[in-house]
Coordinates of C-alpha atoms in Angstrom, one line a residue:
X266 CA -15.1 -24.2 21.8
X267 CA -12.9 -21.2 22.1
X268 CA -9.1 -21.6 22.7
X269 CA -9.4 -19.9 25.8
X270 CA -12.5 -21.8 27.0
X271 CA -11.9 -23.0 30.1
X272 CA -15.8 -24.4 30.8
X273 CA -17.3 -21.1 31.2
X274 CA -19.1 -19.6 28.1
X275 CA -18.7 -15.5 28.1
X276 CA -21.9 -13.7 26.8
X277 CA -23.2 -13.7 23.3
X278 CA -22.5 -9.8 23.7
X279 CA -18.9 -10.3 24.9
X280 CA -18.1 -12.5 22.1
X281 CA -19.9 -9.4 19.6
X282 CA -18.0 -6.6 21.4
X283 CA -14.8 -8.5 21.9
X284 CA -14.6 -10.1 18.1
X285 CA -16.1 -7.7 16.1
X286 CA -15.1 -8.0 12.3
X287 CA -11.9 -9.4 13.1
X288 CA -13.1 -12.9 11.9
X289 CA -13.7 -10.9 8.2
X290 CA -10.1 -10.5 8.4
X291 CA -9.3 -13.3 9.7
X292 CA -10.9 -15.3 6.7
X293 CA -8.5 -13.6 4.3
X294 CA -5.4 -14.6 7.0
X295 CA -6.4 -18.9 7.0
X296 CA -4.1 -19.7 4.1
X297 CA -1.4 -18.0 5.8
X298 CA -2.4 -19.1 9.3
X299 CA -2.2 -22.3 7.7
X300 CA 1.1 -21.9 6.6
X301 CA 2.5 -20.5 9.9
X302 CA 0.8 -23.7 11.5
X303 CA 2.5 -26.1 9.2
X304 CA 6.0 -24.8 10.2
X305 CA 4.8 -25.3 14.1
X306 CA 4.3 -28.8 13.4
X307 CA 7.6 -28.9 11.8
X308 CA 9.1 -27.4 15.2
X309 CA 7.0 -29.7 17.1
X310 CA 8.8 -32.5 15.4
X311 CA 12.2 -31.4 16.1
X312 CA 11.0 -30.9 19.6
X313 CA 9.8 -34.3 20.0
X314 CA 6.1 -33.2 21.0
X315 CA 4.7 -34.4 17.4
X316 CA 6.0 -38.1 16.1
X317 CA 6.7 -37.7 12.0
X318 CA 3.8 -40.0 11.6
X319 CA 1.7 -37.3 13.3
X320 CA 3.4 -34.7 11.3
X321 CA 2.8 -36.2 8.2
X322 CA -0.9 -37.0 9.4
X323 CA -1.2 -32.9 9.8
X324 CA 0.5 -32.2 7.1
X325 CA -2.7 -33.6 4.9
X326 CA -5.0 -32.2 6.7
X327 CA -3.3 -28.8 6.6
X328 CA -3.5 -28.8 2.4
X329 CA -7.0 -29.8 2.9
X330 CA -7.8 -26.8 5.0
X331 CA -5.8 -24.7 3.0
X332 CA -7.6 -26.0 -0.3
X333 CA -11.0 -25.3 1.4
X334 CA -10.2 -22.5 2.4
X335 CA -8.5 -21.0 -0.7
X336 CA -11.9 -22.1 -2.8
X337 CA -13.7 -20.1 -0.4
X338 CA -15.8 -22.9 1.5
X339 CA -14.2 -22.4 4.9
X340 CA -14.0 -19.4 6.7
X341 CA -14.2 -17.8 10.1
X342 CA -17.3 -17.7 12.1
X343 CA -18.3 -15.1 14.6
X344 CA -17.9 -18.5 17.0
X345 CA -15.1 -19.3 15.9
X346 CA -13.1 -15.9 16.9
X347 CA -10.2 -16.2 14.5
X348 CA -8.6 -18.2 12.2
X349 CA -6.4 -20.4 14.3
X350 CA -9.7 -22.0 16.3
X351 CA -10.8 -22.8 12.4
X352 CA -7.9 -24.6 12.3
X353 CA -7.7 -26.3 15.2
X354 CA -11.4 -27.2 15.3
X355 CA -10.7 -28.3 11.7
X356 CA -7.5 -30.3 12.7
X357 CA -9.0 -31.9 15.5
X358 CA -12.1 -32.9 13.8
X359 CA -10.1 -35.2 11.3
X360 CA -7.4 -36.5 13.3
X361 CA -8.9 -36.5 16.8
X362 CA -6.3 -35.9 19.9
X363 CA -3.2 -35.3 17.1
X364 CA -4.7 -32.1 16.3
X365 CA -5.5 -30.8 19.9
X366 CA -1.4 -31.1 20.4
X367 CA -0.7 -28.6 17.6
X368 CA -1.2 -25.6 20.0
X369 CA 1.4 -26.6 22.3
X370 CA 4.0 -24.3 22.4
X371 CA 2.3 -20.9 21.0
X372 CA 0.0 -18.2 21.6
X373 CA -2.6 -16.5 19.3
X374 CA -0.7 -13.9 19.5
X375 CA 2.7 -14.7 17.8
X376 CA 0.2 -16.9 15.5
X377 CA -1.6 -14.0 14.5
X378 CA 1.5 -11.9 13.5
X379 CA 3.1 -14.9 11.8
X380 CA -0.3 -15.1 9.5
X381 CA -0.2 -11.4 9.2
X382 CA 3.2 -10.4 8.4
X383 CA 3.1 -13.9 5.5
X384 CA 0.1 -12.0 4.6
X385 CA 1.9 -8.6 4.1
X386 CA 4.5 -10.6 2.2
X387 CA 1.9 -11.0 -0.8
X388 CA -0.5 -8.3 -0.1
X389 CA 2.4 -5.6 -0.6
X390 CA 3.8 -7.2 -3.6
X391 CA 0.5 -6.6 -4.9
X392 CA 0.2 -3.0 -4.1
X393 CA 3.3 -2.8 -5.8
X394 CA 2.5 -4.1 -9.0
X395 CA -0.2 -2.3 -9.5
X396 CA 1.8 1.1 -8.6
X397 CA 4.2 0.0 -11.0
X398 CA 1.8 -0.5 -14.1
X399 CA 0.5 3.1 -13.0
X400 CA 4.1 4.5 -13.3
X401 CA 4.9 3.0 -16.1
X402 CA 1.5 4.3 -17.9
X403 CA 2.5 7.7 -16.7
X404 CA 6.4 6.9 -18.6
X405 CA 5.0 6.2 -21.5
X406 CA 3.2 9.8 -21.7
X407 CA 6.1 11.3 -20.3
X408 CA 7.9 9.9 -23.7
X409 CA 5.1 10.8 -26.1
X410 CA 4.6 14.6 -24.6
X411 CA 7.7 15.7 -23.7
X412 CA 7.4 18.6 -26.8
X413 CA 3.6 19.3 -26.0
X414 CA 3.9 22.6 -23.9
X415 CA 1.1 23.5 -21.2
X416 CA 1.2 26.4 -18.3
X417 CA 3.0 25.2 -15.4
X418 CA 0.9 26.5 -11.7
X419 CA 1.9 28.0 -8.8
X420 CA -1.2 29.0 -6.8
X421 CA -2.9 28.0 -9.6
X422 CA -2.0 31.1 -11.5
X423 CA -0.2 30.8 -14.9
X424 CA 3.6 30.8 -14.0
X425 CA 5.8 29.4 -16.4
X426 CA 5.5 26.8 -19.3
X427 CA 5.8 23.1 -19.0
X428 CA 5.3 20.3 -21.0
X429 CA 2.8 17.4 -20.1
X430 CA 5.7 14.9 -20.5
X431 CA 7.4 16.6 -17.9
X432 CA 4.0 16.5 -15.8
X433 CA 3.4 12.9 -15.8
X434 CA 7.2 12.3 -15.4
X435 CA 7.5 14.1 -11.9
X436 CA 4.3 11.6 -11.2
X437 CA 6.1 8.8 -12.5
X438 CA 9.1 9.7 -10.4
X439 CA 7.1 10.7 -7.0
X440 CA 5.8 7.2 -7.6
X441 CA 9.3 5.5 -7.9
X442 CA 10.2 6.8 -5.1
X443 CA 7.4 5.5 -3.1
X444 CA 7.8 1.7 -4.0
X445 CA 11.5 2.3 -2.9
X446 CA 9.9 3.4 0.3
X447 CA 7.6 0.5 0.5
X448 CA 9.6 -2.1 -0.1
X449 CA 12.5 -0.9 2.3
X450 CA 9.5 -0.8 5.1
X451 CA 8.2 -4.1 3.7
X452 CA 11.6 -5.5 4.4
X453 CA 11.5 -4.0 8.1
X454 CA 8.0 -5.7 9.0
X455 CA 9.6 -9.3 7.3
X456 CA 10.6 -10.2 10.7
X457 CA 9.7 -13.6 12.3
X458 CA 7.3 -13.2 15.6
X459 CA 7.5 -17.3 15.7
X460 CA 7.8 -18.5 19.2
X461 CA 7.4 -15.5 21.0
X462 CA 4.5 -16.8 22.5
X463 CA 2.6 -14.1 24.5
X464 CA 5.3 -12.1 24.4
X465 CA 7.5 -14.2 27.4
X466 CA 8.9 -17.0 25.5
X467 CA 7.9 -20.2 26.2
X468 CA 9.1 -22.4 29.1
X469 CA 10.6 -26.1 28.4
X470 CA 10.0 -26.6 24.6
X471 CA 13.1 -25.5 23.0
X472 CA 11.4 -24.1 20.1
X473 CA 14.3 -23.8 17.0
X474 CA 13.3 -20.2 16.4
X475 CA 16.0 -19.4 13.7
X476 CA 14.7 -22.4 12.0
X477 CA 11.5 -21.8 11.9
X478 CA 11.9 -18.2 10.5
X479 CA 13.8 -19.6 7.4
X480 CA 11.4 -21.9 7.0
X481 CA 8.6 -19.4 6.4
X482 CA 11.0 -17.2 4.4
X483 CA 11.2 -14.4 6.7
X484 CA 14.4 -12.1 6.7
X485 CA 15.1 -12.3 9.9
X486 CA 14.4 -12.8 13.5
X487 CA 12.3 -11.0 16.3
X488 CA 14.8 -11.9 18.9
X489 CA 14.0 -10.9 22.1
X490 CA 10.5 -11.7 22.8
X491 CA 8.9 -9.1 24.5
X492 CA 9.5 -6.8 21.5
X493 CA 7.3 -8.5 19.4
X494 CA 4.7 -7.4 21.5
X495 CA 6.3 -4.3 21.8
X496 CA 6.7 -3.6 18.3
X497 CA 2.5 -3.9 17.4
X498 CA 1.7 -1.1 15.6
X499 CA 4.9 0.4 15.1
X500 CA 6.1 -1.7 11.9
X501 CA 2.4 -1.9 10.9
X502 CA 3.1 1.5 10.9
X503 CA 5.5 1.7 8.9
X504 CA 4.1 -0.2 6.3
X505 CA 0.9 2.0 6.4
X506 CA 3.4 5.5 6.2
X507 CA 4.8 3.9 3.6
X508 CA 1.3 3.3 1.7
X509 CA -0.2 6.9 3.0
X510 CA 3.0 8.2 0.7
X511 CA 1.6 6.3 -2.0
X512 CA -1.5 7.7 -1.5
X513 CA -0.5 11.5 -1.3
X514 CA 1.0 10.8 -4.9
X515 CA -2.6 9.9 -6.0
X516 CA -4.1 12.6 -4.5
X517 CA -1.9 15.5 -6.3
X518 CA -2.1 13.6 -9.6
X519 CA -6.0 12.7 -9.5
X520 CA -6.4 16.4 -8.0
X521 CA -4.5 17.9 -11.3
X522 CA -7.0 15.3 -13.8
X523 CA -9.6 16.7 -12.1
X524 CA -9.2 19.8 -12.3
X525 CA -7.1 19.9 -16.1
X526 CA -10.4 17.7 -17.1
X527 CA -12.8 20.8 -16.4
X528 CA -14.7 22.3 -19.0
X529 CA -13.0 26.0 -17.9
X530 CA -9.7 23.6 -18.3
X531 CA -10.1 21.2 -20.8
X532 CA -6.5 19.8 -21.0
X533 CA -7.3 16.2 -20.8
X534 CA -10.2 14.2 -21.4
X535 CA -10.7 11.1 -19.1
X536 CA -11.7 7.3 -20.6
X537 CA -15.4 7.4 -20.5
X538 CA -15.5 4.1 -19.5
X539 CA -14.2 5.3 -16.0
X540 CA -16.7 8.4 -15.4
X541 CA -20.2 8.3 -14.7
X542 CA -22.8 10.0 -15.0
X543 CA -25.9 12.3 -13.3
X544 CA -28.9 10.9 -12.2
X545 CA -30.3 14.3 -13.0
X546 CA -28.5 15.6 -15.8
X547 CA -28.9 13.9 -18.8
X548 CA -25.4 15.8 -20.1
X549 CA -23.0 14.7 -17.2
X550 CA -20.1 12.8 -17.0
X551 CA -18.4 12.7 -14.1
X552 CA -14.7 12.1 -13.0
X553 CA -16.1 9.8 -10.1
X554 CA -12.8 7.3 -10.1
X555 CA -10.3 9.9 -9.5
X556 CA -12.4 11.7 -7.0
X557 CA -12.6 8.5 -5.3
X558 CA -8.7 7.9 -5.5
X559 CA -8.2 11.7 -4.8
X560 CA -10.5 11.1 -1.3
X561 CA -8.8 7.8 -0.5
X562 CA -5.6 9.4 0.8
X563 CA -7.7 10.7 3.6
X564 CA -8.8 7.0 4.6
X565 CA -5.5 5.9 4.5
X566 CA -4.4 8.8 6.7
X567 CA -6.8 7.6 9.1
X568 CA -6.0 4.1 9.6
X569 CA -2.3 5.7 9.9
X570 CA -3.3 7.6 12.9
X571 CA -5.1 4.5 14.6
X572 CA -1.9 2.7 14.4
X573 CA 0.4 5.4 15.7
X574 CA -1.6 6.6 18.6
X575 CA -3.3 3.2 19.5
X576 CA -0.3 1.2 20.7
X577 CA 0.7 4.7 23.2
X578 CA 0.6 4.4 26.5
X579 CA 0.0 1.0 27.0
X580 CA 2.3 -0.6 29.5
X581 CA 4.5 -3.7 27.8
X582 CA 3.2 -7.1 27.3
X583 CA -0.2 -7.5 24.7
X584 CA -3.5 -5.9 25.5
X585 CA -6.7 -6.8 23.5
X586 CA -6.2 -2.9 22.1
X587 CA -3.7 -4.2 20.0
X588 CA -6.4 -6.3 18.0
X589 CA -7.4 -2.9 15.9
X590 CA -4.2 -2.6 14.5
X591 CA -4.6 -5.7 12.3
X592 CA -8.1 -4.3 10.5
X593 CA -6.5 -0.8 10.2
X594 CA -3.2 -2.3 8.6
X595 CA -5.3 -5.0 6.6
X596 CA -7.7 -2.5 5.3
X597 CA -4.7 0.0 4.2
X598 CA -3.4 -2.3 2.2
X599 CA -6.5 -3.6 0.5
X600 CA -7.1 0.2 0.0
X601 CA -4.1 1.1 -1.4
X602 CA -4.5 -1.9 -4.1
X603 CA -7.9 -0.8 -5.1
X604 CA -6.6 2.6 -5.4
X605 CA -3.7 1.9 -8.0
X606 CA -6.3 -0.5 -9.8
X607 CA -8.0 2.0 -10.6
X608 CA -5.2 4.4 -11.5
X609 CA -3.3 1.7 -13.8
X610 CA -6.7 1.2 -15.6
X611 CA -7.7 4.7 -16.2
X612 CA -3.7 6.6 -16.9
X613 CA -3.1 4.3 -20.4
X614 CA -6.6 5.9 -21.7
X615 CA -6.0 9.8 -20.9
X616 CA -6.1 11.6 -24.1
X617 CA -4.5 15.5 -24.0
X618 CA -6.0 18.4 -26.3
X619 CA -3.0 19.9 -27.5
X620 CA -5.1 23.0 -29.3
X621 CA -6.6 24.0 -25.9
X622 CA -3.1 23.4 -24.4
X623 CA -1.5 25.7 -27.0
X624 CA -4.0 28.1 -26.4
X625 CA -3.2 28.0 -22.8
X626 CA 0.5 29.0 -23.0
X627 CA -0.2 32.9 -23.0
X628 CA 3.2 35.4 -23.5
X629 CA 3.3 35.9 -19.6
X630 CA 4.4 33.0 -18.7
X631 CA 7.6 33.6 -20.8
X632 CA 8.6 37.0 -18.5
X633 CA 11.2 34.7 -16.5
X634 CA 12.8 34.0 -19.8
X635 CA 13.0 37.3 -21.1
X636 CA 14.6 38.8 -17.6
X637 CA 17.3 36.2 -18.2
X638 CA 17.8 36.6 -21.5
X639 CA 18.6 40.3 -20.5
X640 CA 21.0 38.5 -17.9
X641 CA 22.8 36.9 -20.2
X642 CA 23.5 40.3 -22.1
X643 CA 25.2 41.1 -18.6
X644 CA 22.1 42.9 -17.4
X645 CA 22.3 42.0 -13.1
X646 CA 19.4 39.6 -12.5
X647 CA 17.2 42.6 -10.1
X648 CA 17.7 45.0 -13.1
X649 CA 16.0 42.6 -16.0
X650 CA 13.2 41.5 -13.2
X651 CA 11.8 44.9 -13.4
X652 CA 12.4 45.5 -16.8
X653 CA 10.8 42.1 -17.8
X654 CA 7.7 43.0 -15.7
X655 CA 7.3 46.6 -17.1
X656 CA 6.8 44.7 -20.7
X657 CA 3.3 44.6 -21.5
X658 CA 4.2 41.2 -22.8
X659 CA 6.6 39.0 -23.0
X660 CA 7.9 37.8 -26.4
X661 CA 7.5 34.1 -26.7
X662 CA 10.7 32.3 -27.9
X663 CA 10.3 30.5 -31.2
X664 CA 11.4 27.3 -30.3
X665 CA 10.2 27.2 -26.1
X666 CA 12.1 24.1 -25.1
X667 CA 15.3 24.8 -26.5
X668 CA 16.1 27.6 -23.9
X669 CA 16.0 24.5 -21.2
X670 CA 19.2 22.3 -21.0
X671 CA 18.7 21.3 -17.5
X672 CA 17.6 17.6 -17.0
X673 CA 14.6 16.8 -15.9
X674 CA 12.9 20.1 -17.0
X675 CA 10.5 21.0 -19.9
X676 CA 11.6 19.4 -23.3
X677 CA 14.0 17.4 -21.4
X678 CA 12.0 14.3 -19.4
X679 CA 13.9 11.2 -19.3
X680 CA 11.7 8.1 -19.5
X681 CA 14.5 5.9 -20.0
X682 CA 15.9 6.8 -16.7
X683 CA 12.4 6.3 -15.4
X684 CA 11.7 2.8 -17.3
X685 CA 15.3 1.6 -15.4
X686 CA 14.1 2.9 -12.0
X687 CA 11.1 1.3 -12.2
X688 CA 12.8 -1.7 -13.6
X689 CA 14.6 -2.4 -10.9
X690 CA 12.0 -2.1 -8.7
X691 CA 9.6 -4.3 -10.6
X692 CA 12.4 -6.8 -10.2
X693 CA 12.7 -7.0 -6.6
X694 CA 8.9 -7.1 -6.3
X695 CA 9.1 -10.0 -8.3
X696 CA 11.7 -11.6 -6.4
X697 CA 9.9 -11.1 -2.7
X698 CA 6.3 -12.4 -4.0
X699 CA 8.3 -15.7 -5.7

């Protein structure tokens, strides 16, 4: 039976339309629905609704579940809806009328968010490692290539040199960035929903809220009850922003692979174990992974606009449109991780052809040194633009690099300062997911 059942079944389509793949989702949510409905019992105790003979009598049921489910031999039915009838069908079925009590006191729809935001807590620390391992693959070229020059773009016309150190550490930074970004939104959706109920409290338990929320590990409290509602959609959100900048970092960096791994290119060959080939052409290889992780900013882009225009004008209190934003924020994140798999694997094995790159550095992209080398013989800056473009070429320097001692630019990446960055991020990923 349905928690909702009152004695009237609703049509086998109702139950298709109205539950869709939300008890896919759901089976990835029981471990952490499980855990949410441990710490209800615990309330329940406090209460005095549950006896600590009936807690402890959930309590083994609840690692039973959670075992099953973990091993992968329970899940979600179409029938069942969601995760929390699971476990309530599963809690009554071993310990009879105990287990029909443990829904006293909550709604699915605090429950839900309790199971999803636990979820997020692991599923982002995920994301994150695997962004890190992709950053700190893109260091460790920054440090090897800082001296190998290469033409620097600007509408993909040769504009000034660059070195691919200097590449992959703007990547490596852009990336940095990001996790900061993610983890401060992280921190924002690690907010207990506990007790909220529908969204209107609930009437004569006196739930411990506070409790309960440091009990499960969350930073903090949703206090007023109607904005946890309220707020569906809008940290989910935040978090998916927050990946979608991730993902615009992919895009540009599998974008330049793609394009520097070209034949007309040929600045960088990819790990042939992550290309395929042609079904027709017998010569191909193909740079399918980072077309792929190029393309994937685009999914995450859409689940993005699901979440910030679905939750719009809708009056307050829950509506069953609210239900999408779990999928879209689920799939985002599973996404996101696939998408930095990838990336972590294939960045270590990218080898870079310094003779085509040498070739590549023509004498016109050194015109901007010459006009200021003629500025620093006191020539005014308008003066030596013209008289550096009239020159049929530019004289390359002898030693490139050394005319840069700004940091950050060519010759002058700083991998160190990227390894503590990333460092310190690394460290507070590891402290959340502990």
């Amino acid at each position: 039976m349905k928690l909702w059942d009152k004695g009237t079944a609703a049509a086998d389509w109702v139950t298709h339309f109205t539950v869709g793949e939300d008890w896919r989702w759901d089976t990835l949510l029981l471990p952490y629905d499980v855990e949410g409905t441990r710490a209800h019992a615990w309330a329940l105790t406090q209460i005095g609704v549950l006896t600590g003979d009936e807690l402890g009598q959930i309590e083994s049921a609840l690692d039973a579940v959670r075992d099953q489910a973990l091993a992968g031999d329970l899940y979600v039915t179409v029938e069942d809806e969601d995760a929390h009838t699971a476990i309530e069908r599963e809690l009554t079925a071993r310990l009879g009328e105990v287990g029909q009590k443990i829904h006293a006191g909550r709604s699915r729809n605090d429950q839900v968010l309790v199971a999803l935001r636990l979820w997020l807590r692991d599923a982002l620390a995920a994301v994150a490692a695997e962004a890190l391992a992709a950053a700190e693959a893109l260091t460790d070229i920054a440090e090897r290539h800082d001296d190998l020059l290469m033409p620097g773009y600007t509408h993909l016309q040769r504009a000034m040199p660059t070195t691919v150190g200097l590449w992959a550490a703007a990547y490596a930074e852009l990336l940095a960035d990001d996790l900061d970004r993610l983890a401060e939104t992280r921190d924002r959706a690690d907010v207990s929903p506990w007790g909220s109920a529908a969204g209107y409290g609930v009437p004569r338990l006196d739930l411990p809220r506070e409790a309960v929320a440091e009990r499960l590990g969350f930073r903090g409290l949703q206090r007023h009850v109607p904005a946890v509602q309220l707020s569906r959609g809008k940290l989910e959100a935040d978090v998916v922003h927050s990946l979608v900048q991730l993902g615009a970092t992919a895009n540009r960096l599998a974008s330049d692979l793609v394009l520097f791994a070209s034949a007309e290119f040929g600045f960088v060959k990819l790990p042939l174990e992550y290309t395929t080939g042609s079904s027709i052409m017998p010569q191909k290889r193909n740079p399918d992974v980072l077309e792929l992780a190029r393309a994937t900013y685009h999914r995450l882009t859409a689940e993005l606009h699901l979440l910030l225009s679905l939750p719009a004008n809708l009056p307050s209190g829950y509506h069953r449109d609210l239900q999408l934003t779990k999928e879209a924020t689920m799939r985002a994140v599973l996404t996101t991780r696939d998408l930095f798999t990838a990336l972590r694997h294939l960045v270590p094995g990218l080898t870079f052809d310094a003779e085509r790159l040498r070739a590549a550095v023509t004498p016109e992209l050194f015109a901007t040194d010459a006009a200021l080398a003629l500025v620093e013989q006191g020539v005014p800056f308008r003066q030596a633009y013209r008289q550096a473009a009239a020159l049929e070429h530019a004289e390359p320097p002898a030693d490139a690099l050394s005319a840069y001692t700004g940091v950050g630019m060519p010759g002058r990446a700083e991998p160190e300062a990227l390894r503590r960055a990333l460092a310190e991020i690394r460290a507070r990923v590891d402290g959340e997911s502990s």
